[in-house]
Amino acid sequence: MQRVGDLGFVQRSKLSASTQSGVHLFFVSLIVWTVLSASLSVWMPLQFSIATVFLFAGPHNWLELRYFLTRLPVRFGRSRLFFLTAFIGLGLLTTSYISLPLLYRSQSWSEEQSITVIAVWNSLLLVWIGYLIRLRSEQKRKDWGWTIAALLALGAFNWIQPDGFSLGLVYLHPLIALWFLDLHLRKTRPAFLKFYRGLLIALPLILGLMIFQTAGAESLNDNNGLFWRVTQHSGAQLLPQVSSHLLVSIHVFLEMLHYGVWILALPLVRPLVRSNEGGDTNRYANTWKIGVYSHPRGFPKTVLGVLFVAMLLVIGLWAGFAYDYATARDIYFTLAIAHVLAEAPFLLRMI
């Protein structure tokens, strides 16, 4: 007859095997997604960009919204000023950004005036982020003074090259999702971290191979309006000396990494996080569902209502893409600034 200690050893071994299987599933899924995305981005960048936005733009925003909503605390407490600054800045910056195209059409601005307006908006963004960093550093009682120098340097670059700063945000934003996933794994599945960070180390190699493959390629044929929108969004007009094939390939690949975090990686991790491991009570089992959603004093019906409306908007976005893809794409990328801005305070809260 087996002793209790032997049974415990067998159970731990099985659990270890289960955890290892989960790591392998997670790792293989990310590798397949990454390699397939890189290959299609180089092979058919324009077509792949159009397809990925159609398929994943709306769903990834819905999943991101759910992630943020279910992590809002019921009571802000000492973080009241942080959240107040985050919400006010998010609202004002989003509204002003959406208003810019309308102002361009109604005002007879010169090119220099338009660039100045962009530089002002970028500067307000940096000021907002800087103040959020200060508030968060005070809460954490950490010295993040170096960020001031970094923000000042970014501010100087912005006024030298406002369009270049804006284009940098286009390429930087998809990478923020990788940071989100790293912080999430650190808190919930630390066993996954070394595999995930190993994949991150391989990303520069993948990007280098993509650049080597496309640097000498002819620029893409963007005679029709839709293809032109894709190449301009990737910076073809600002960087005419660089092949648009390279720019679009790199941009769509980074976007696929962004989509992969919200659509594949985080949903794949969540069921594994919720399972208990033997005697471990797994205090992170319900970290995906806290605060305003599951707290006794929370607002679960409100959260579900918001997510239901958001799902209807996703369906409406698909309908818009099917009816007039070019116009729907323009509207989407204008309104999507809201979720780009929302990532800043939530990322700071996770650090």
GROMACS .gro file of C-alpha atoms in nm:
model
  351
    1MET     CA    1   0.000   0.000   0.000
    2GLN     CA    2   0.134   0.343  -0.098
    3ARG     CA    3   0.211   0.583   0.176
    4VAL     CA    4   0.060   0.930   0.190
    5GLY     CA    5   0.399   1.080   0.113
    6ASP     CA    6   0.426   0.864  -0.200
    7LEU     CA    7   0.081   0.975  -0.313
    8GLY     CA    8   0.183   1.336  -0.262
    9PHE     CA    9   0.492   1.280  -0.471
   10VAL     CA   10   0.289   1.120  -0.751
   11GLN     CA   11   0.038   1.406  -0.741
   12ARG     CA   12   0.311   1.668  -0.760
   13SER     CA   13   0.468   1.484  -1.054
   14LYS     CA   14   0.137   1.478  -1.242
   15LEU     CA   15   0.077   1.843  -1.169
   16SER     CA   16   0.426   1.925  -1.286
   17ALA     CA   17   0.359   1.739  -1.610
   18SER     CA   18   0.031   1.928  -1.649
   19THR     CA   19   0.204   2.259  -1.599
   20GLN     CA   20   0.474   2.160  -1.845
   21SER     CA   21   0.207   2.067  -2.101
   22GLY     CA   22   0.047   2.408  -2.056
   23VAL     CA   23   0.381   2.579  -2.112
   24HIS     CA   24   0.437   2.380  -2.431
   25LEU     CA   25   0.089   2.464  -2.563
   26PHE     CA   26   0.141   2.832  -2.488
   27PHE     CA   27   0.490   2.840  -2.637
   28VAL     CA   28   0.406   2.645  -2.955
   29SER     CA   29   0.097   2.858  -3.017
   30LEU     CA   30   0.299   3.179  -2.994
   31ILE     CA   31   0.572   3.041  -3.221
   32VAL     CA   32   0.321   2.934  -3.488
   33TRP     CA   33   0.142   3.270  -3.470
   34THR     CA   34   0.471   3.463  -3.493
   35VAL     CA   35   0.627   3.266  -3.777
   36LEU     CA   36   0.306   3.257  -3.980
   37SER     CA   37   0.254   3.631  -3.928
   38ALA     CA   38   0.609   3.714  -4.036
   39SER     CA   39   0.585   3.493  -4.346
   40LEU     CA   40   0.253   3.635  -4.467
   41SER     CA   41   0.364   3.991  -4.386
   42VAL     CA   42   0.662   3.954  -4.622
   43TRP     CA   43   0.480   3.752  -4.888
   44MET     CA   44   0.160   3.958  -4.930
   45PRO     CA   45   0.182   4.265  -4.705
   46LEU     CA   46  -0.106   4.470  -4.849
   47GLN     CA   47  -0.353   4.182  -4.868
   48PHE     CA   48  -0.250   4.052  -4.528
   49SER     CA   49  -0.288   4.397  -4.370
   50ILE     CA   50  -0.640   4.433  -4.508
   51ALA     CA   51  -0.737   4.084  -4.392
   52THR     CA   52  -0.595   4.120  -4.040
   53VAL     CA   53  -0.769   4.451  -3.973
   54PHE     CA   54  -1.097   4.305  -4.100
   55LEU     CA   55  -1.071   3.991  -3.888
   56PHE     CA   56  -0.899   4.104  -3.569
   57ALA     CA   57  -0.937   4.480  -3.518
   58GLY     CA   58  -1.281   4.467  -3.355
   59PRO     CA   59  -1.242   4.144  -3.154
   60HIS     CA   60  -0.907   4.248  -3.008
   61ASN     CA   61  -1.056   4.581  -2.895
   62TRP     CA   62  -1.343   4.394  -2.729
   63LEU     CA   63  -1.105   4.161  -2.545
   64GLU     CA   64  -0.888   4.454  -2.442
   65LEU     CA   65  -1.192   4.643  -2.313
   66ARG     CA   66  -1.298   4.338  -2.109
   67TYR     CA   67  -0.948   4.307  -1.966
   68PHE     CA   68  -0.948   4.669  -1.853
   69LEU     CA   69  -1.307   4.679  -1.723
   70THR     CA   70  -1.272   4.367  -1.512
   71ARG     CA   71  -0.962   4.512  -1.347
   72LEU     CA   72  -1.101   4.849  -1.245
   73PRO     CA   73  -1.116   4.869  -0.863
   74VAL     CA   74  -1.450   4.934  -0.695
   75ARG     CA   75  -1.300   5.208  -0.480
   76PHE     CA   76  -1.008   5.416  -0.602
   77GLY     CA   77  -0.888   5.509  -0.251
   78ARG     CA   78  -0.538   5.657  -0.261
   79SER     CA   79  -0.537   5.612  -0.638
   80ARG     CA   80  -0.827   5.853  -0.683
   81LEU     CA   81  -0.612   6.131  -0.834
   82PHE     CA   82  -0.435   5.881  -1.062
   83PHE     CA   83  -0.761   5.747  -1.205
   84LEU     CA   84  -0.916   6.094  -1.224
   85THR     CA   85  -0.615   6.216  -1.424
   86ALA     CA   86  -0.629   5.904  -1.642
   87PHE     CA   87  -1.000   5.938  -1.726
   88ILE     CA   88  -0.992   6.315  -1.785
   89GLY     CA   89  -0.681   6.292  -2.001
   90LEU     CA   90  -0.822   5.997  -2.193
   91GLY     CA   91  -1.144   6.186  -2.265
   92LEU     CA   92  -0.983   6.517  -2.363
   93LEU     CA   93  -0.705   6.367  -2.575
   94THR     CA   94  -0.944   6.131  -2.754
   95THR     CA   95  -1.197   6.405  -2.825
   96SER     CA   96  -0.934   6.645  -2.953
   97TYR     CA   97  -0.774   6.376  -3.171
   98ILE     CA   98  -1.106   6.281  -3.328
   99SER     CA   99  -1.176   6.651  -3.389
  100LEU     CA  100  -0.855   6.709  -3.583
  101PRO     CA  101  -0.980   6.573  -3.921
  102LEU     CA  102  -1.291   6.787  -3.889
  103LEU     CA  103  -1.082   7.094  -3.811
  104TYR     CA  104  -0.857   7.028  -4.108
  105ARG     CA  105  -1.159   7.030  -4.338
  106SER     CA  106  -1.321   7.339  -4.187
  107GLN     CA  107  -1.005   7.551  -4.148
  108SER     CA  108  -0.777   7.674  -4.424
  109TRP     CA  109  -0.460   7.577  -4.239
  110SER     CA  110  -0.125   7.576  -4.406
  111GLU     CA  111   0.093   7.267  -4.387
  112GLU     CA  112   0.308   7.434  -4.123
  113GLN     CA  113   0.004   7.513  -3.908
  114SER     CA  114  -0.121   7.155  -3.938
  115ILE     CA  115   0.215   7.021  -3.825
  116THR     CA  116   0.212   7.260  -3.530
  117VAL     CA  117  -0.130   7.131  -3.423
  118ILE     CA  118   0.002   6.774  -3.434
  119ALA     CA  119   0.305   6.876  -3.228
  120VAL     CA  120   0.082   7.040  -2.966
  121TRP     CA  121  -0.135   6.727  -2.937
  122ASN     CA  122   0.174   6.507  -2.904
  123SER     CA  123   0.310   6.740  -2.634
  124LEU     CA  124  -0.015   6.718  -2.437
  125LEU     CA  125   0.008   6.340  -2.460
  126LEU     CA  126   0.360   6.345  -2.314
  127VAL     CA  127   0.255   6.583  -2.034
  128TRP     CA  128  -0.037   6.353  -1.946
  129ILE     CA  129   0.183   6.043  -1.939
  130GLY     CA  130   0.448   6.228  -1.739
  131TYR     CA  131   0.199   6.330  -1.472
  132LEU     CA  132   0.061   5.975  -1.452
  133ILE     CA  133   0.416   5.845  -1.406
  134ARG     CA  134   0.474   6.094  -1.126
  135LEU     CA  135   0.154   5.992  -0.947
  136ARG     CA  136   0.233   5.624  -0.983
  137SER     CA  137   0.592   5.665  -0.864
  138GLU     CA  138   0.465   5.842  -0.552
  139GLN     CA  139   0.225   5.554  -0.483
  140LYS     CA  140   0.499   5.295  -0.534
  141ARG     CA  141   0.754   5.514  -0.350
  142LYS     CA  142   1.004   5.462  -0.628
  143ASP     CA  143   1.236   5.706  -0.796
  144TRP     CA  144   1.138   5.724  -1.161
  145GLY     CA  145   1.312   6.057  -1.216
  146TRP     CA  146   1.488   5.923  -1.524
  147THR     CA  147   1.155   5.922  -1.705
  148ILE     CA  148   1.152   6.304  -1.696
  149ALA     CA  149   1.468   6.317  -1.906
  150ALA     CA  150   1.323   6.058  -2.145
  151LEU     CA  151   0.996   6.252  -2.186
  152LEU     CA  152   1.185   6.579  -2.240
  153ALA     CA  153   1.395   6.413  -2.510
  154LEU     CA  154   1.079   6.280  -2.675
  155GLY     CA  155   0.923   6.624  -2.650
  156ALA     CA  156   1.223   6.781  -2.824
  157PHE     CA  157   1.210   6.522  -3.101
  158ASN     CA  158   0.838   6.584  -3.137
  159TRP     CA  159   0.888   6.955  -3.208
  160ILE     CA  160   1.173   6.879  -3.451
  161GLN     CA  161   0.977   6.610  -3.636
  162PRO     CA  162   0.608   6.590  -3.530
  163ASP     CA  163   0.515   6.348  -3.809
  164GLY     CA  164   0.810   6.128  -3.720
  165PHE     CA  165   0.700   6.122  -3.356
  166SER     CA  166   0.346   6.023  -3.459
  167LEU     CA  167   0.481   5.750  -3.687
  168GLY     CA  168   0.691   5.623  -3.399
  169LEU     CA  169   0.373   5.581  -3.194
  170VAL     CA  170   0.225   5.375  -3.477
  171TYR     CA  171   0.515   5.130  -3.459
  172LEU     CA  172   0.560   5.142  -3.080
  173HIS     CA  173   0.198   5.086  -2.984
  174PRO     CA  174   0.181   4.718  -3.095
  175LEU     CA  175   0.483   4.640  -2.876
  176ILE     CA  176   0.306   4.766  -2.562
  177ALA     CA  177   0.089   4.454  -2.571
  178LEU     CA  178   0.403   4.241  -2.533
  179TRP     CA  179   0.483   4.432  -2.213
  180PHE     CA  180   0.129   4.376  -2.088
  181LEU     CA  181   0.167   4.003  -2.141
  182ASP     CA  182   0.503   3.998  -1.963
  183LEU     CA  183   0.356   4.171  -1.656
  184HIS     CA  184   0.051   3.945  -1.663
  185LEU     CA  185   0.262   3.629  -1.675
  186ARG     CA  186   0.490   3.758  -1.401
  187LYS     CA  187   0.191   3.787  -1.168
  188THR     CA  188  -0.004   3.479  -1.274
  189ARG     CA  189   0.218   3.221  -1.449
  190PRO     CA  190   0.586   3.286  -1.369
  191ALA     CA  191   0.668   2.939  -1.505
  192PHE     CA  192   0.583   3.071  -1.852
  193LEU     CA  193   0.815   3.370  -1.833
  194LYS     CA  194   1.145   3.222  -1.943
  195PHE     CA  195   0.984   3.065  -2.251
  196TYR     CA  196   0.802   3.386  -2.337
  197ARG     CA  197   1.109   3.604  -2.287
  198GLY     CA  198   1.308   3.362  -2.500
  199LEU     CA  199   1.062   3.430  -2.780
  200LEU     CA  200   1.099   3.805  -2.722
  201ILE     CA  201   1.476   3.772  -2.759
  202ALA     CA  202   1.416   3.605  -3.097
  203LEU     CA  203   1.199   3.892  -3.225
  204PRO     CA  204   1.492   4.116  -3.329
  205LEU     CA  205   1.627   3.824  -3.533
  206ILE     CA  206   1.288   3.778  -3.704
  207LEU     CA  207   1.263   4.150  -3.774
  208GLY     CA  208   1.620   4.151  -3.908
  209LEU     CA  209   1.537   3.868  -4.148
  210MET     CA  210   1.223   4.050  -4.261
  211ILE     CA  211   1.420   4.370  -4.323
  212PHE     CA  212   1.688   4.177  -4.513
  213GLN     CA  213   1.420   4.016  -4.728
  214THR     CA  214   1.228   4.336  -4.811
  215ALA     CA  215   1.486   4.619  -4.798
  216GLY     CA  216   1.574   4.580  -5.164
  217ALA     CA  217   1.223   4.507  -5.283
  218GLU     CA  218   1.036   4.745  -5.509
  219SER     CA  219   0.779   4.968  -5.344
  220LEU     CA  220   0.428   4.827  -5.342
  221ASN     CA  221   0.178   4.919  -5.609
  222ASP     CA  222  -0.062   5.150  -5.426
  223ASN     CA  223  -0.255   5.288  -5.723
  224ASN     CA  224  -0.595   5.223  -5.567
  225GLY     CA  225  -0.719   5.418  -5.267
  226LEU     CA  226  -0.722   5.126  -5.025
  227PHE     CA  227  -0.365   5.017  -5.091
  228TRP     CA  228  -0.257   5.382  -5.070
  229ARG     CA  229  -0.414   5.412  -4.723
  230VAL     CA  230  -0.224   5.105  -4.604
  231THR     CA  231   0.112   5.231  -4.729
  232GLN     CA  232   0.057   5.583  -4.590
  233HIS     CA  233  -0.040   5.447  -4.250
  234SER     CA  234   0.292   5.263  -4.247
  235GLY     CA  235   0.486   5.583  -4.320
  236ALA     CA  236   0.554   5.555  -4.694
  237GLN     CA  237   0.502   5.927  -4.752
  238LEU     CA  238   0.722   6.030  -4.460
  239LEU     CA  239   0.999   5.783  -4.553
  240PRO     CA  240   1.003   5.780  -4.935
  241GLN     CA  241   1.362   5.654  -4.938
  242VAL     CA  242   1.250   5.330  -4.769
  243SER     CA  243   1.069   5.058  -4.964
  244SER     CA  244   0.699   5.062  -4.880
  245HIS     CA  245   0.717   4.682  -4.899
  246LEU     CA  246   0.947   4.688  -4.597
  247LEU     CA  247   0.737   4.941  -4.406
  248VAL     CA  248   0.404   4.766  -4.459
  249SER     CA  249   0.553   4.423  -4.383
  250ILE     CA  250   0.705   4.536  -4.053
  251HIS     CA  251   0.394   4.728  -3.952
  252VAL     CA  252   0.147   4.447  -4.021
  253PHE     CA  253   0.377   4.199  -3.844
  254LEU     CA  254   0.387   4.418  -3.532
  255GLU     CA  255   0.010   4.456  -3.547
  256MET     CA  256  -0.025   4.078  -3.562
  257LEU     CA  257   0.189   4.047  -3.250
  258HIS     CA  258  -0.044   4.298  -3.083
  259TYR     CA  259  -0.353   4.106  -3.192
  260GLY     CA  260  -0.192   3.779  -3.087
  261VAL     CA  261  -0.148   3.895  -2.727
  262TRP     CA  262  -0.516   3.990  -2.683
  263ILE     CA  263  -0.679   3.725  -2.902
  264LEU     CA  264  -0.452   3.424  -2.845
  265ALA     CA  265  -0.205   3.456  -2.557
  266LEU     CA  266  -0.415   3.605  -2.275
  267PRO     CA  267  -0.727   3.389  -2.343
  268LEU     CA  268  -0.498   3.085  -2.363
  269VAL     CA  269  -0.337   3.164  -2.028
  270ARG     CA  270  -0.659   3.246  -1.842
  271PRO     CA  271  -0.806   2.894  -1.812
  272LEU     CA  272  -0.466   2.767  -1.699
  273VAL     CA  273  -0.448   3.043  -1.439
  274ARG     CA  274  -0.786   2.956  -1.294
  275SER     CA  275  -0.697   2.591  -1.229
  276ASN     CA  276  -0.569   2.505  -0.883
  277GLU     CA  277  -0.242   2.321  -0.847
  278GLY     CA  278  -0.265   2.067  -0.568
  279GLY     CA  279  -0.252   2.224  -0.226
  280ASP     CA  280  -0.188   2.569  -0.369
  281THR     CA  281  -0.495   2.785  -0.327
  282ASN     CA  282  -0.376   2.983  -0.629
  283ARG     CA  283  -0.445   3.333  -0.513
  284TYR     CA  284  -0.434   3.447  -0.875
  285ALA     CA  285  -0.714   3.214  -0.980
  286ASN     CA  286  -0.963   3.494  -1.026
  287THR     CA  287  -0.737   3.786  -1.107
  288TRP     CA  288  -0.903   3.815  -1.446
  289LYS     CA  289  -1.235   3.891  -1.274
  290ILE     CA  290  -1.191   4.138  -0.989
  291GLY     CA  291  -1.300   4.485  -0.888
  292VAL     CA  292  -1.613   4.636  -1.037
  293TYR     CA  293  -1.716   4.305  -1.196
  294SER     CA  294  -1.699   4.051  -0.914
  295HIS     CA  295  -1.677   4.257  -0.595
  296PRO     CA  296  -1.993   4.245  -0.376
  297ARG     CA  297  -2.018   4.622  -0.417
  298GLY     CA  298  -1.930   4.610  -0.785
  299PHE     CA  299  -2.139   4.663  -1.096
  300PRO     CA  300  -2.140   4.333  -1.286
  301LYS     CA  301  -2.454   4.414  -1.484
  302THR     CA  302  -2.310   4.745  -1.597
  303VAL     CA  303  -1.989   4.578  -1.709
  304LEU     CA  304  -2.180   4.308  -1.897
  305GLY     CA  305  -2.399   4.577  -2.053
  306VAL     CA  306  -2.097   4.771  -2.174
  307LEU     CA  307  -1.942   4.454  -2.316
  308PHE     CA  308  -2.269   4.367  -2.491
  309VAL     CA  309  -2.284   4.710  -2.654
  310ALA     CA  310  -1.918   4.674  -2.749
  311MET     CA  311  -1.996   4.340  -2.912
  312LEU     CA  312  -2.267   4.506  -3.120
  313LEU     CA  313  -2.012   4.768  -3.226
  314VAL     CA  314  -1.774   4.491  -3.332
  315ILE     CA  315  -2.046   4.338  -3.547
  316GLY     CA  316  -2.123   4.684  -3.685
  317LEU     CA  317  -1.754   4.732  -3.766
  318TRP     CA  318  -1.750   4.406  -3.962
  319ALA     CA  319  -2.059   4.522  -4.151
  320GLY     CA  320  -1.888   4.855  -4.223
  321PHE     CA  321  -1.577   4.678  -4.352
  322ALA     CA  322  -1.791   4.461  -4.579
  323TYR     CA  323  -1.983   4.762  -4.714
  324ASP     CA  324  -1.701   5.017  -4.754
  325TYR     CA  325  -1.371   4.889  -4.625
  326ALA     CA  326  -1.166   5.202  -4.696
  327THR     CA  327  -1.400   5.442  -4.516
  328ALA     CA  328  -1.457   5.201  -4.225
  329ARG     CA  329  -1.081   5.160  -4.189
  330ASP     CA  330  -1.028   5.537  -4.172
  331ILE     CA  331  -1.300   5.575  -3.908
  332TYR     CA  332  -1.169   5.281  -3.706
  333PHE     CA  333  -0.809   5.402  -3.689
  334THR     CA  334  -0.930   5.747  -3.584
  335LEU     CA  335  -1.151   5.616  -3.303
  336ALA     CA  336  -0.899   5.350  -3.198
  337ILE     CA  337  -0.685   5.620  -3.041
  338ALA     CA  338  -0.900   5.571  -2.729
  339HIS     CA  339  -0.772   5.219  -2.666
  340VAL     CA  340  -0.417   5.326  -2.747
  341LEU     CA  341  -0.434   5.596  -2.480
  342ALA     CA  342  -0.609   5.370  -2.228
  343GLU     CA  343  -0.314   5.132  -2.228
  344ALA     CA  344  -0.085   5.391  -2.064
  345PRO     CA  345  -0.255   5.418  -1.721
  346PHE     CA  346  -0.333   5.046  -1.705
  347LEU     CA  347   0.024   4.957  -1.789
  348LEU     CA  348   0.148   5.190  -1.514
  349ARG     CA  349  -0.093   5.028  -1.269
  350MET     CA  350   0.053   4.685  -1.344
  351ILE     CA  351   0.415   4.790  -1.291
   0.00000   0.00000   0.00000
